[in-house]
PDB file of C-alpha atoms in Angstrom:
ATOM      1  CA  MET J   1       3.018  33.907 -98.665  1.00 58.00           C
ATOM      2  CA  ILE J   2       1.165  31.324 -96.699  1.00 66.00           C
ATOM      3  CA  GLU J   3      -0.181  28.669 -99.032  1.00 74.00           C
ATOM      4  CA  PRO J   4      -3.968  27.603 -98.695  1.00 80.00           C
ATOM      5  CA  HIS J   5      -4.319  23.975 -97.946  1.00 83.00           C
ATOM      6  CA  HIS J   6      -7.302  21.766 -96.320  1.00 85.00           C
ATOM      7  CA  SER J   7      -7.226  18.331 -94.511  1.00 86.00           C
ATOM      8  CA  VAL J   8      -9.943  16.305 -93.148  1.00 88.00           C
ATOM      9  CA  ALA J   9     -10.389  12.653 -92.016  1.00 88.00           C
ATOM     10  CA  PHE J  10     -13.265  10.848 -91.243  1.00 89.00           C
ATOM     11  CA  ASN J  11     -14.394   8.269 -88.546  1.00 88.00           C
ATOM     12  CA  PRO J  12     -15.132   4.729 -90.377  1.00 85.00           C
ATOM     13  CA  ASN J  13     -17.131   3.578 -87.719  1.00 83.00           C
ATOM     14  CA  PRO J  14     -18.591   6.349 -85.398  1.00 85.00           C
ATOM     15  CA  SER J  15     -20.306   4.778 -82.229  1.00 83.00           C
ATOM     16  CA  LYS J  16     -23.749   5.929 -80.782  1.00 81.00           C
ATOM     17  CA  GLY J  17     -23.850   7.402 -77.588  1.00 80.00           C
ATOM     18  CA  GLU J  18     -22.936  10.094 -75.124  1.00 83.00           C
ATOM     19  CA  LEU J  19     -20.119  11.449 -77.605  1.00 86.00           C
ATOM     20  CA  SER J  20     -19.471  10.413 -81.321  1.00 88.00           C
ATOM     21  CA  ILE J  21     -16.898  11.667 -83.306  1.00 89.00           C
ATOM     22  CA  LEU J  22     -17.723  12.160 -86.926  1.00 90.00           C
ATOM     23  CA  PHE J  23     -14.658  13.901 -88.738  1.00 91.00           C
ATOM     24  CA  SER J  24     -11.689  16.093 -87.953  1.00 91.00           C
ATOM     25  CA  GLY J  25      -9.510  18.473 -90.202  1.00 90.00           C
ATOM     26  CA  ASN J  26      -7.638  21.640 -90.747  1.00 91.00           C
ATOM     27  CA  SER J  27      -7.477  24.563 -92.973  1.00 91.00           C
ATOM     28  CA  GLN J  28      -5.078  27.190 -93.970  1.00 92.00           C
ATOM     29  CA  THR J  29      -7.924  29.502 -95.672  1.00 92.00           C
ATOM     30  CA  LYS J  30      -7.474  31.979 -98.412  1.00 92.00           C
ATOM     31  CA  PRO J  31      -8.033  35.712 -97.746  1.00 93.00           C
ATOM     32  CA  ALA J  32     -11.669  36.398 -97.311  1.00 92.00           C
ATOM     33  CA  HIS J  33     -12.718  32.729 -97.777  1.00 92.00           C
ATOM     34  CA  LYS J  34     -16.239  32.327 -96.964  1.00 91.00           C
ATOM     35  CA  VAL J  35     -18.201  29.511 -95.524  1.00 89.00           C
ATOM     36  CA  GLY J  36     -22.202  29.391 -95.316  1.00 81.00           C
ATOM     37  CA  PRO J  37     -24.993  30.622 -94.589  1.00 83.00           C
ATOM     38  CA  GLN J  38     -25.559  27.034 -93.717  1.00 84.00           C
ATOM     39  CA  VAL J  39     -27.382  24.938 -91.225  1.00 84.00           C
ATOM     40  CA  LEU J  40     -25.979  21.799 -89.977  1.00 85.00           C
ATOM     41  CA  ASP J  41     -27.560  18.527 -88.279  1.00 85.00           C
ATOM     42  CA  TYR J  42     -24.259  17.851 -85.852  1.00 89.00           C
ATOM     43  CA  TYR J  43     -21.903  19.930 -83.567  1.00 92.00           C
ATOM     44  CA  LEU J  44     -18.817  21.728 -85.331  1.00 93.00           C
ATOM     45  CA  ILE J  45     -16.172  22.938 -83.227  1.00 94.00           C
ATOM     46  CA  HIS J  46     -13.239  25.397 -84.528  1.00 94.00           C
ATOM     47  CA  TYR J  47     -10.133  26.319 -82.845  1.00 92.00           C
ATOM     48  CA  VAL J  48      -8.418  29.358 -84.572  1.00 92.00           C
ATOM     49  CA  VAL J  49      -4.371  28.167 -84.636  1.00 91.00           C
ATOM     50  CA  SER J  50      -3.340  31.712 -86.318  1.00 91.00           C
ATOM     51  CA  GLY J  51      -5.022  34.531 -88.216  1.00 92.00           C
ATOM     52  CA  ARG J  52      -8.344  36.502 -87.823  1.00 91.00           C
ATOM     53  CA  GLY J  53     -11.699  35.777 -89.090  1.00 93.00           C
ATOM     54  CA  THR J  54     -15.505  36.565 -88.088  1.00 92.00           C
ATOM     55  CA  PHE J  55     -18.089  33.912 -87.005  1.00 92.00           C
ATOM     56  CA  ARG J  56     -21.855  34.788 -87.383  1.00 89.00           C
ATOM     57  CA  CYS J  57     -24.374  33.188 -85.180  1.00 86.00           C
ATOM     58  CA  MET J  58     -28.154  34.533 -84.624  1.00 80.00           C
ATOM     59  CA  GLY J  59     -27.370  37.863 -85.984  1.00 78.00           C
ATOM     60  CA  HIS J  60     -24.521  38.378 -84.025  1.00 84.00           C
ATOM     61  CA  ASP J  61     -20.528  38.732 -85.387  1.00 86.00           C
ATOM     62  CA  TYR J  62     -17.781  37.406 -83.308  1.00 89.00           C
ATOM     63  CA  HIS J  63     -14.445  38.497 -84.121  1.00 89.00           C
ATOM     64  CA  MET J  64     -12.257  35.650 -83.716  1.00 89.00           C
ATOM     65  CA  GLU J  65      -8.342  35.222 -83.389  1.00 89.00           C
ATOM     66  CA  LYS J  66      -5.314  33.016 -82.565  1.00 88.00           C
ATOM     67  CA  GLY J  67      -6.708  30.879 -79.342  1.00 86.00           C
ATOM     68  CA  GLY J  68     -10.364  31.416 -79.935  1.00 86.00           C
ATOM     69  CA  SER J  69     -12.830  28.824 -80.555  1.00 89.00           C
ATOM     70  CA  PHE J  70     -16.398  28.755 -81.974  1.00 91.00           C
ATOM     71  CA  VAL J  71     -19.019  26.094 -82.238  1.00 92.00           C
ATOM     72  CA  ILE J  72     -21.885  25.530 -84.726  1.00 91.00           C
ATOM     73  CA  PHE J  73     -24.683  24.124 -82.990  1.00 91.00           C
ATOM     74  CA  PRO J  74     -27.091  21.626 -85.251  1.00 87.00           C
ATOM     75  CA  GLY J  75     -30.241  23.705 -86.673  1.00 83.00           C
ATOM     76  CA  GLU J  76     -28.422  27.253 -86.370  1.00 83.00           C
ATOM     77  CA  LEU J  77     -28.211  29.161 -89.507  1.00 84.00           C
ATOM     78  CA  VAL J  78     -24.387  30.267 -89.326  1.00 87.00           C
ATOM     79  CA  SER J  79     -21.520  31.777 -91.430  1.00 90.00           C
ATOM     80  CA  TYR J  80     -18.026  32.365 -90.995  1.00 93.00           C
ATOM     81  CA  VAL J  81     -15.096  33.986 -92.941  1.00 93.00           C
ATOM     82  CA  SER J  82     -11.680  34.910 -92.920  1.00 94.00           C
ATOM     83  CA  ASP J  83      -9.529  38.046 -92.601  1.00 93.00           C
ATOM     84  CA  GLU J  84      -8.769  39.806 -95.744  1.00 92.00           C
ATOM     85  CA  THR J  85      -5.270  40.657 -94.595  1.00 93.00           C
ATOM     86  CA  ALA J  86      -4.628  37.928 -92.126  1.00 93.00           C
ATOM     87  CA  PRO J  87      -6.801  34.983 -93.220  1.00 94.00           C
ATOM     88  CA  TRP J  88      -7.126  32.217 -90.346  1.00 92.00           C
ATOM     89  CA  SER J  89      -5.570  28.785 -89.856  1.00 93.00           C
ATOM     90  CA  TYR J  90      -7.883  26.401 -87.925  1.00 94.00           C
ATOM     91  CA  ARG J  91      -8.718  22.902 -86.544  1.00 93.00           C
ATOM     92  CA  TRP J  92     -11.787  21.546 -86.137  1.00 92.00           C
ATOM     93  CA  VAL J  93     -14.117  18.212 -85.160  1.00 93.00           C
ATOM     94  CA  GLY J  94     -17.525  17.155 -85.842  1.00 91.00           C
ATOM     95  CA  PHE J  95     -19.403  15.392 -83.538  1.00 92.00           C
ATOM     96  CA  LYS J  96     -22.698  14.205 -82.230  1.00 90.00           C
ATOM     97  CA  GLY J  97     -23.869  12.560 -79.031  1.00 86.00           C
ATOM     98  CA  THR J  98     -26.544  12.359 -76.414  1.00 85.00           C
ATOM     99  CA  ARG J  99     -24.529  14.339 -73.702  1.00 84.00           C
ATOM    100  CA  ALA J 100     -22.990  16.428 -76.356  1.00 86.00           C
ATOM    101  CA  ASP J 101     -24.786  19.758 -75.513  1.00 84.00           C
ATOM    102  CA  GLU J 102     -24.768  18.918 -71.766  1.00 82.00           C
ATOM    103  CA  LEU J 103     -21.095  18.839 -72.051  1.00 84.00           C
ATOM    104  CA  LEU J 104     -20.864  22.002 -73.760  1.00 86.00           C
ATOM    105  CA  ASN J 105     -23.133  23.508 -71.502  1.00 81.00           C
ATOM    106  CA  LYS J 106     -20.743  23.067 -68.843  1.00 79.00           C
ATOM    107  CA  LEU J 107     -18.380  25.190 -70.737  1.00 81.00           C
ATOM    108  CA  GLY J 108     -20.593  28.278 -71.056  1.00 78.00           C
ATOM    109  CA  LEU J 109     -21.267  27.195 -74.399  1.00 83.00           C
ATOM    110  CA  SER J 110     -24.765  27.525 -76.132  1.00 82.00           C
ATOM    111  CA  GLN J 111     -26.415  28.806 -79.388  1.00 78.00           C
ATOM    112  CA  HIS J 112     -26.628  32.010 -77.699  1.00 79.00           C
ATOM    113  CA  GLN J 113     -22.852  31.863 -76.524  1.00 80.00           C
ATOM    114  CA  PRO J 114     -20.984  30.036 -79.095  1.00 86.00           C
ATOM    115  CA  VAL J 115     -17.533  31.346 -78.389  1.00 85.00           C
ATOM    116  CA  ASN J 116     -14.853  30.170 -75.964  1.00 74.00           C
ATOM    117  CA  ILE J 117     -11.546  32.135 -76.174  1.00 66.00           C
ATOM    118  CA  THR J 118      -8.474  30.385 -74.564  1.00 61.00           C
ATOM    119  CA  GLN J 119      -4.859  31.676 -74.547  1.00 59.00           C
ATOM    120  CA  HIS J 120      -3.192  29.878 -77.143  1.00 59.00           C
ATOM    121  CA  ASN J 121      -1.213  26.920 -76.085  1.00 67.00           C
ATOM    122  CA  ARG J 122       0.306  24.128 -77.650  1.00 76.00           C
ATOM    123  CA  LYS J 123      -1.748  21.646 -75.808  1.00 83.00           C
ATOM    124  CA  MET J 124      -4.710  22.533 -77.264  1.00 85.00           C
ATOM    125  CA  ASN J 125      -3.377  22.648 -80.836  1.00 86.00           C
ATOM    126  CA  ALA J 126      -1.650  19.246 -80.217  1.00 90.00           C
ATOM    127  CA  LEU J 127      -4.830  17.436 -79.056  1.00 90.00           C
ATOM    128  CA  PHE J 128      -6.640  18.623 -82.378  1.00 92.00           C
ATOM    129  CA  TYR J 129      -4.085  17.370 -84.208  1.00 90.00           C
ATOM    130  CA  GLN J 130      -3.992  14.073 -82.298  1.00 90.00           C
ATOM    131  CA  LEU J 131      -7.441  13.556 -82.891  1.00 92.00           C
ATOM    132  CA  GLU J 132      -7.181  14.381 -86.645  1.00 91.00           C
ATOM    133  CA  GLN J 133      -4.221  11.831 -86.926  1.00 90.00           C
ATOM    134  CA  THR J 134      -6.262   9.011 -85.085  1.00 89.00           C
ATOM    135  CA  LEU J 135      -9.006   9.368 -87.660  1.00 90.00           C
ATOM    136  CA  HIS J 136      -6.470   9.383 -90.379  1.00 87.00           C
ATOM    137  CA  LYS J 137      -5.192   5.903 -89.422  1.00 84.00           C
ATOM    138  CA  ARG J 138      -8.217   4.340 -89.248  1.00 81.00           C
ATOM    139  CA  GLN J 139      -7.285   1.461 -86.703  1.00 81.00           C
ATOM    140  CA  SER J 140     -10.000  -0.675 -85.273  1.00 78.00           C
ATOM    141  CA  ASN J 141     -10.061   1.591 -82.076  1.00 81.00           C
ATOM    142  CA  CYS J 142      -9.822   4.550 -83.684  1.00 84.00           C
ATOM    143  CA  ASP J 143     -13.563   5.614 -82.473  1.00 85.00           C
ATOM    144  CA  MET J 144     -12.479   5.087 -78.751  1.00 87.00           C
ATOM    145  CA  GLN J 145      -9.473   6.855 -79.271  1.00 88.00           C
ATOM    146  CA  SER J 146     -11.014  10.307 -80.771  1.00 89.00           C
ATOM    147  CA  GLN J 147     -13.582   9.971 -78.006  1.00 88.00           C
ATOM    148  CA  GLY J 148     -10.876  10.265 -75.322  1.00 90.00           C
ATOM    149  CA  TYR J 149      -8.928  13.166 -76.938  1.00 89.00           C
ATOM    150  CA  MET J 150     -12.356  15.078 -77.490  1.00 90.00           C
ATOM    151  CA  ARG J 151     -12.891  14.746 -73.801  1.00 89.00           C
ATOM    152  CA  LEU J 152      -9.183  15.711 -73.433  1.00 90.00           C
ATOM    153  CA  ILE J 153      -9.919  18.842 -75.588  1.00 88.00           C
ATOM    154  CA  LEU J 154     -13.249  19.904 -73.465  1.00 87.00           C
ATOM    155  CA  ALA J 155     -11.081  19.637 -70.348  1.00 86.00           C
ATOM    156  CA  GLU J 156      -8.564  21.810 -71.740  1.00 83.00           C
ATOM    157  CA  TYR J 157     -11.001  24.250 -72.367  1.00 81.00           C
ATOM    158  CA  ALA J 158     -12.808  23.880 -69.159  1.00 79.00           C
ATOM    159  CA  GLN J 159      -9.065  24.579 -67.588  1.00 74.00           C
ATOM    160  CA  LYS J 160      -7.821  27.409 -69.788  1.00 58.00           C
ATOM    161  CA  LEU J 161     -11.248  29.322 -70.162  1.00 53.00           C
ATOM    162  CA  VAL J 162     -10.379  33.407 -69.827  1.00 43.00           C
ATOM    163  CA  LYS J 163     -13.407  34.959 -71.185  1.00 40.00           C
ATOM    164  CA  THR J 164     -16.109  34.759 -73.979  1.00 41.00           C
ATOM    165  CA  ASP J 165     -16.526  37.472 -76.863  1.00 41.00           C
ATOM    166  CA  VAL J 166     -19.038  39.873 -75.466  1.00 40.00           C
ATOM    167  CA  PRO J 167     -19.402  43.432 -75.980  1.00 41.00           C
ATOM    168  CA  VAL J 168     -17.030  45.584 -74.373  1.00 37.00           C
ATOM    169  CA  GLU J 169     -19.339  47.548 -72.368  1.00 39.00           C
ATOM    170  CA  ASP J 170     -20.581  44.133 -70.679  1.00 46.00           C
ATOM    171  CA  SER J 171     -18.861  42.841 -67.440  1.00 48.00           C
ATOM    172  CA  GLN J 172     -17.742  39.433 -66.852  1.00 55.00           C
ATOM    173  CA  GLY J 173     -20.314  39.287 -64.051  1.00 61.00           C
ATOM    174  CA  ILE J 174     -23.472  39.874 -66.240  1.00 70.00           C
ATOM    175  CA  GLN J 175     -22.442  37.341 -68.711  1.00 70.00           C
ATOM    176  CA  GLN J 176     -21.899  34.898 -66.371  1.00 71.00           C
ATOM    177  CA  GLN J 177     -25.358  35.545 -64.930  1.00 75.00           C
ATOM    178  CA  ILE J 178     -26.920  34.803 -68.456  1.00 80.00           C
ATOM    179  CA  GLU J 179     -24.701  31.772 -68.788  1.00 80.00           C
ATOM    180  CA  GLN J 180     -25.839  30.142 -65.673  1.00 79.00           C
ATOM    181  CA  ALA J 181     -29.770  31.406 -66.340  1.00 84.00           C
ATOM    182  CA  ILE J 182     -29.297  29.441 -69.666  1.00 85.00           C
ATOM    183  CA  ARG J 183     -27.944  26.355 -68.152  1.00 82.00           C
ATOM    184  CA  TRP J 184     -30.577  26.690 -65.237  1.00 84.00           C
ATOM    185  CA  LEU J 185     -33.534  26.680 -68.031  1.00 85.00           C
ATOM    186  CA  THR J 186     -31.513  23.881 -70.285  1.00 84.00           C
ATOM    187  CA  LEU J 187     -31.574  21.440 -67.135  1.00 82.00           C
ATOM    188  CA  GLN J 188     -34.976  22.455 -65.683  1.00 83.00           C
ATOM    189  CA  TYR J 189     -37.087  22.742 -68.426  1.00 86.00           C
ATOM    190  CA  HIS J 190     -39.230  19.444 -67.699  1.00 86.00           C
ATOM    191  CA  GLN J 191     -40.304  21.062 -64.408  1.00 83.00           C
ATOM    192  CA  PRO J 192     -43.277  23.602 -63.928  1.00 80.00           C
ATOM    193  CA  ILE J 193     -40.893  26.476 -63.503  1.00 80.00           C
ATOM    194  CA  SER J 194     -41.202  30.378 -63.285  1.00 81.00           C
ATOM    195  CA  ILE J 195     -38.645  33.077 -63.696  1.00 81.00           C
ATOM    196  CA  GLU J 196     -39.314  34.227 -60.061  1.00 82.00           C
ATOM    197  CA  GLN J 197     -38.150  30.433 -59.354  1.00 80.00           C
ATOM    198  CA  MET J 198     -35.241  30.926 -61.507  1.00 81.00           C
ATOM    199  CA  ALA J 199     -34.252  34.375 -60.335  1.00 80.00           C
ATOM    200  CA  GLN J 200     -34.066  32.922 -56.404  1.00 77.00           C
ATOM    201  CA  SER J 201     -32.656  29.906 -57.332  1.00 75.00           C
ATOM    202  CA  LEU J 202     -29.692  31.736 -58.784  1.00 75.00           C
ATOM    203  CA  GLY J 203     -29.497  35.032 -56.390  1.00 74.00           C
ATOM    204  CA  TYR J 204     -30.751  37.556 -58.835  1.00 75.00           C
ATOM    205  CA  HIS J 205     -33.157  40.129 -58.820  1.00 77.00           C
ATOM    206  CA  ARG J 206     -35.786  38.915 -61.567  1.00 80.00           C
ATOM    207  CA  THR J 207     -36.207  42.265 -63.288  1.00 83.00           C
ATOM    208  CA  HIS J 208     -32.471  42.391 -63.876  1.00 79.00           C
ATOM    209  CA  LEU J 209     -31.988  39.060 -65.132  1.00 81.00           C
ATOM    210  CA  SER J 210     -35.008  39.560 -67.257  1.00 86.00           C
ATOM    211  CA  LYS J 211     -33.597  42.572 -68.810  1.00 85.00           C
ATOM    212  CA  MET J 212     -30.210  41.378 -69.255  1.00 84.00           C
ATOM    213  CA  PHE J 213     -31.329  38.047 -70.626  1.00 86.00           C
ATOM    214  CA  LYS J 214     -33.547  39.542 -73.356  1.00 85.00           C
ATOM    215  CA  GLN J 215     -30.584  41.986 -74.178  1.00 82.00           C
ATOM    216  CA  HIS J 216     -28.301  38.939 -74.637  1.00 82.00           C
ATOM    217  CA  THR J 217     -30.241  36.351 -76.217  1.00 82.00           C
ATOM    218  CA  GLY J 218     -32.892  38.527 -78.275  1.00 85.00           C
ATOM    219  CA  MET J 219     -35.644  36.471 -76.306  1.00 86.00           C
ATOM    220  CA  SER J 220     -37.410  36.566 -72.858  1.00 89.00           C
ATOM    221  CA  PRO J 221     -36.595  33.956 -70.318  1.00 89.00           C
ATOM    222  CA  MET J 222     -40.050  32.390 -70.862  1.00 90.00           C
ATOM    223  CA  ASN J 223     -39.537  32.645 -74.586  1.00 90.00           C
ATOM    224  CA  PHE J 224     -36.326  30.924 -74.352  1.00 90.00           C
ATOM    225  CA  LEU J 225     -37.736  28.276 -71.875  1.00 91.00           C
ATOM    226  CA  LEU J 226     -40.521  27.606 -74.545  1.00 92.00           C
ATOM    227  CA  LYS J 227     -38.276  27.102 -77.360  1.00 91.00           C
ATOM    228  CA  ILE J 228     -36.483  24.697 -75.363  1.00 91.00           C
ATOM    229  CA  ARG J 229     -39.542  22.770 -74.408  1.00 92.00           C
ATOM    230  CA  MET J 230     -40.970  22.888 -78.006  1.00 93.00           C
ATOM    231  CA  GLU J 231     -37.976  21.358 -79.496  1.00 91.00           C
ATOM    232  CA  ARG J 232     -37.877  18.711 -76.925  1.00 91.00           C
ATOM    233  CA  ALA J 233     -41.404  18.001 -77.609  1.00 92.00           C
ATOM    234  CA  LYS J 234     -40.622  17.575 -81.055  1.00 90.00           C
ATOM    235  CA  LEU J 235     -38.113  14.794 -80.587  1.00 89.00           C
ATOM    236  CA  LEU J 236     -40.678  12.801 -78.019  1.00 91.00           C
ATOM    237  CA  LEU J 237     -43.361  13.072 -80.309  1.00 91.00           C
ATOM    238  CA  GLN J 238     -41.541  10.769 -82.579  1.00 87.00           C
ATOM    239  CA  GLU J 239     -40.977   8.130 -79.671  1.00 87.00           C
ATOM    240  CA  SER J 240     -44.182   5.876 -78.363  1.00 86.00           C
ATOM    241  CA  LEU J 241     -45.541   8.230 -76.016  1.00 89.00           C
ATOM    242  CA  THR J 242     -49.117   9.660 -75.773  1.00 92.00           C
ATOM    243  CA  ILE J 243     -49.483  13.485 -76.138  1.00 94.00           C
ATOM    244  CA  ASP J 244     -50.424  13.785 -72.346  1.00 93.00           C
ATOM    245  CA  GLN J 245     -46.927  11.985 -71.551  1.00 93.00           C
ATOM    246  CA  VAL J 246     -44.968  14.263 -74.065  1.00 93.00           C
ATOM    247  CA  ALA J 247     -46.760  17.260 -72.353  1.00 92.00           C
ATOM    248  CA  SER J 248     -45.687  16.337 -69.070  1.00 92.00           C
ATOM    249  CA  SER J 249     -42.111  15.331 -69.939  1.00 91.00           C
ATOM    250  CA  VAL J 250     -41.480  18.970 -70.999  1.00 91.00           C
ATOM    251  CA  GLY J 251     -43.357  20.711 -68.024  1.00 90.00           C
ATOM    252  CA  PHE J 252     -46.914  20.892 -69.087  1.00 91.00           C
ATOM    253  CA  GLY J 253     -49.681  19.746 -66.593  1.00 88.00           C
ATOM    254  CA  ASP J 254     -52.483  20.601 -69.126  1.00 91.00           C
ATOM    255  CA  ALA J 255     -52.040  18.643 -72.536  1.00 93.00           C
ATOM    256  CA  LEU J 256     -54.849  20.875 -74.216  1.00 95.00           C
ATOM    257  CA  TYR J 257     -52.442  24.140 -73.011  1.00 94.00           C
ATOM    258  CA  PHE J 258     -49.188  22.321 -74.372  1.00 94.00           C
ATOM    259  CA  SER J 259     -51.012  21.663 -77.803  1.00 95.00           C
ATOM    260  CA  LYS J 260     -52.208  25.122 -78.269  1.00 95.00           C
ATOM    261  CA  GLN J 261     -48.204  26.252 -77.743  1.00 94.00           C
ATOM    262  CA  PHE J 262     -47.093  23.543 -79.914  1.00 94.00           C
ATOM    263  CA  ARG J 263     -49.373  24.654 -82.802  1.00 94.00           C
ATOM    264  CA  LYS J 264     -48.189  28.365 -81.984  1.00 93.00           C
ATOM    265  CA  TRP J 265     -44.549  27.613 -82.086  1.00 92.00           C
ATOM    266  CA  PHE J 266     -44.650  25.060 -85.326  1.00 92.00           C
ATOM    267  CA  GLY J 267     -48.064  25.654 -87.025  1.00 92.00           C
ATOM    268  CA  ARG J 268     -49.354  22.104 -86.699  1.00 91.00           C
ATOM    269  CA  SER J 269     -50.749  20.329 -83.398  1.00 93.00           C
ATOM    270  CA  PRO J 270     -48.687  17.346 -81.829  1.00 93.00           C
ATOM    271  CA  SER J 271     -51.093  15.051 -83.608  1.00 93.00           C
ATOM    272  CA  ASP J 272     -50.666  16.422 -87.009  1.00 92.00           C
ATOM    273  CA  TYR J 273     -46.915  16.660 -86.472  1.00 90.00           C
ATOM    274  CA  ARG J 274     -47.068  13.133 -85.184  1.00 90.00           C
ATOM    275  CA  GLN J 275     -48.876  12.294 -88.248  1.00 87.00           C
ATOM    276  CA  ASP J 276     -46.505  13.750 -90.862  1.00 84.00           C
ATOM    277  CA  GLN J 277     -43.525  12.275 -89.278  1.00 78.00           C
ATOM    278  CA  THR J 278     -45.081   8.498 -89.814  1.00 73.00           C
ATOM    279  CA  THR J 279     -46.011   9.465 -93.276  1.00 68.00           C
ATOM    280  CA  ASN J 280     -42.830  11.284 -94.208  1.00 60.00           C
ATOM    281  CA  PRO J 281     -40.002  11.242 -92.028  1.00 50.00           C
ATOM    282  CA  TYR J 282     -37.914  13.282 -93.940  1.00 45.00           C
ATOM    283  CA  ASP J 283     -40.556  16.525 -93.781  1.00 48.00           C
ATOM    284  CA  CYS J 284     -38.038  19.412 -94.514  1.00 40.00           C
ATOM    285  CA  ARG J 285     -40.891  21.290 -92.232  1.00 42.00           C
ATOM    286  CA  GLN J 286     -39.187  20.183 -88.699  1.00 41.00           C
TER     287      GLN J 286
END
């Protein structure tokens, strides 16, 4: 019988920048061991070394086993549970960074597609192990070393990618279309774009792309774009920018229309939100 165990190492001096490693660890879980539901304020990626389990995010269940990985994105409600007969063992790393989302998107990973399945290989397992051991040693250069291992891990994902965990009836081509559309919207949200432009840029029929996009994400492309813009606007409102400048930065040429959409999305005007942040920066309604 496999004995459960748990180990974690923290970065004593995580830097701020493109990629900041917070901690790393590994666990052999008990049967039916469950984590969550919970919401985190950092990224957390798990790599399954052995066994099986289920990851739940945005109403979707992803059944994972040896070689699979799942990513928890900041602000998303998630839970995960190990199999009752073959409980999983996994390694993980928690991180932040100004380019974290961009780097994950390059791998086709997002809140709407948070899993990556690779052929199990010793190199991936070894990289996670080396990252954790680097943090355990707590040497003066462990922050830089851990960032290096993290980039090697991401590079290994890019090289070893096989498929994503999608329903059997979906083709790989359709999944790639959705990933391309999500990536395009994530990078172009600040432009005054339309679904016609996106479909034309990606070479797909507008109606087909819109139907598949909603089927996979639960949102229309325009609502998904609006969500990206509103979340970005919320961050920009904490900077020294005018409402007009914030609106323009997230793709709205009309500040009044932007304010109307912001109120519909968050229940408060941009000015009220900014005032709330000034008087109570830890307002839980964010």
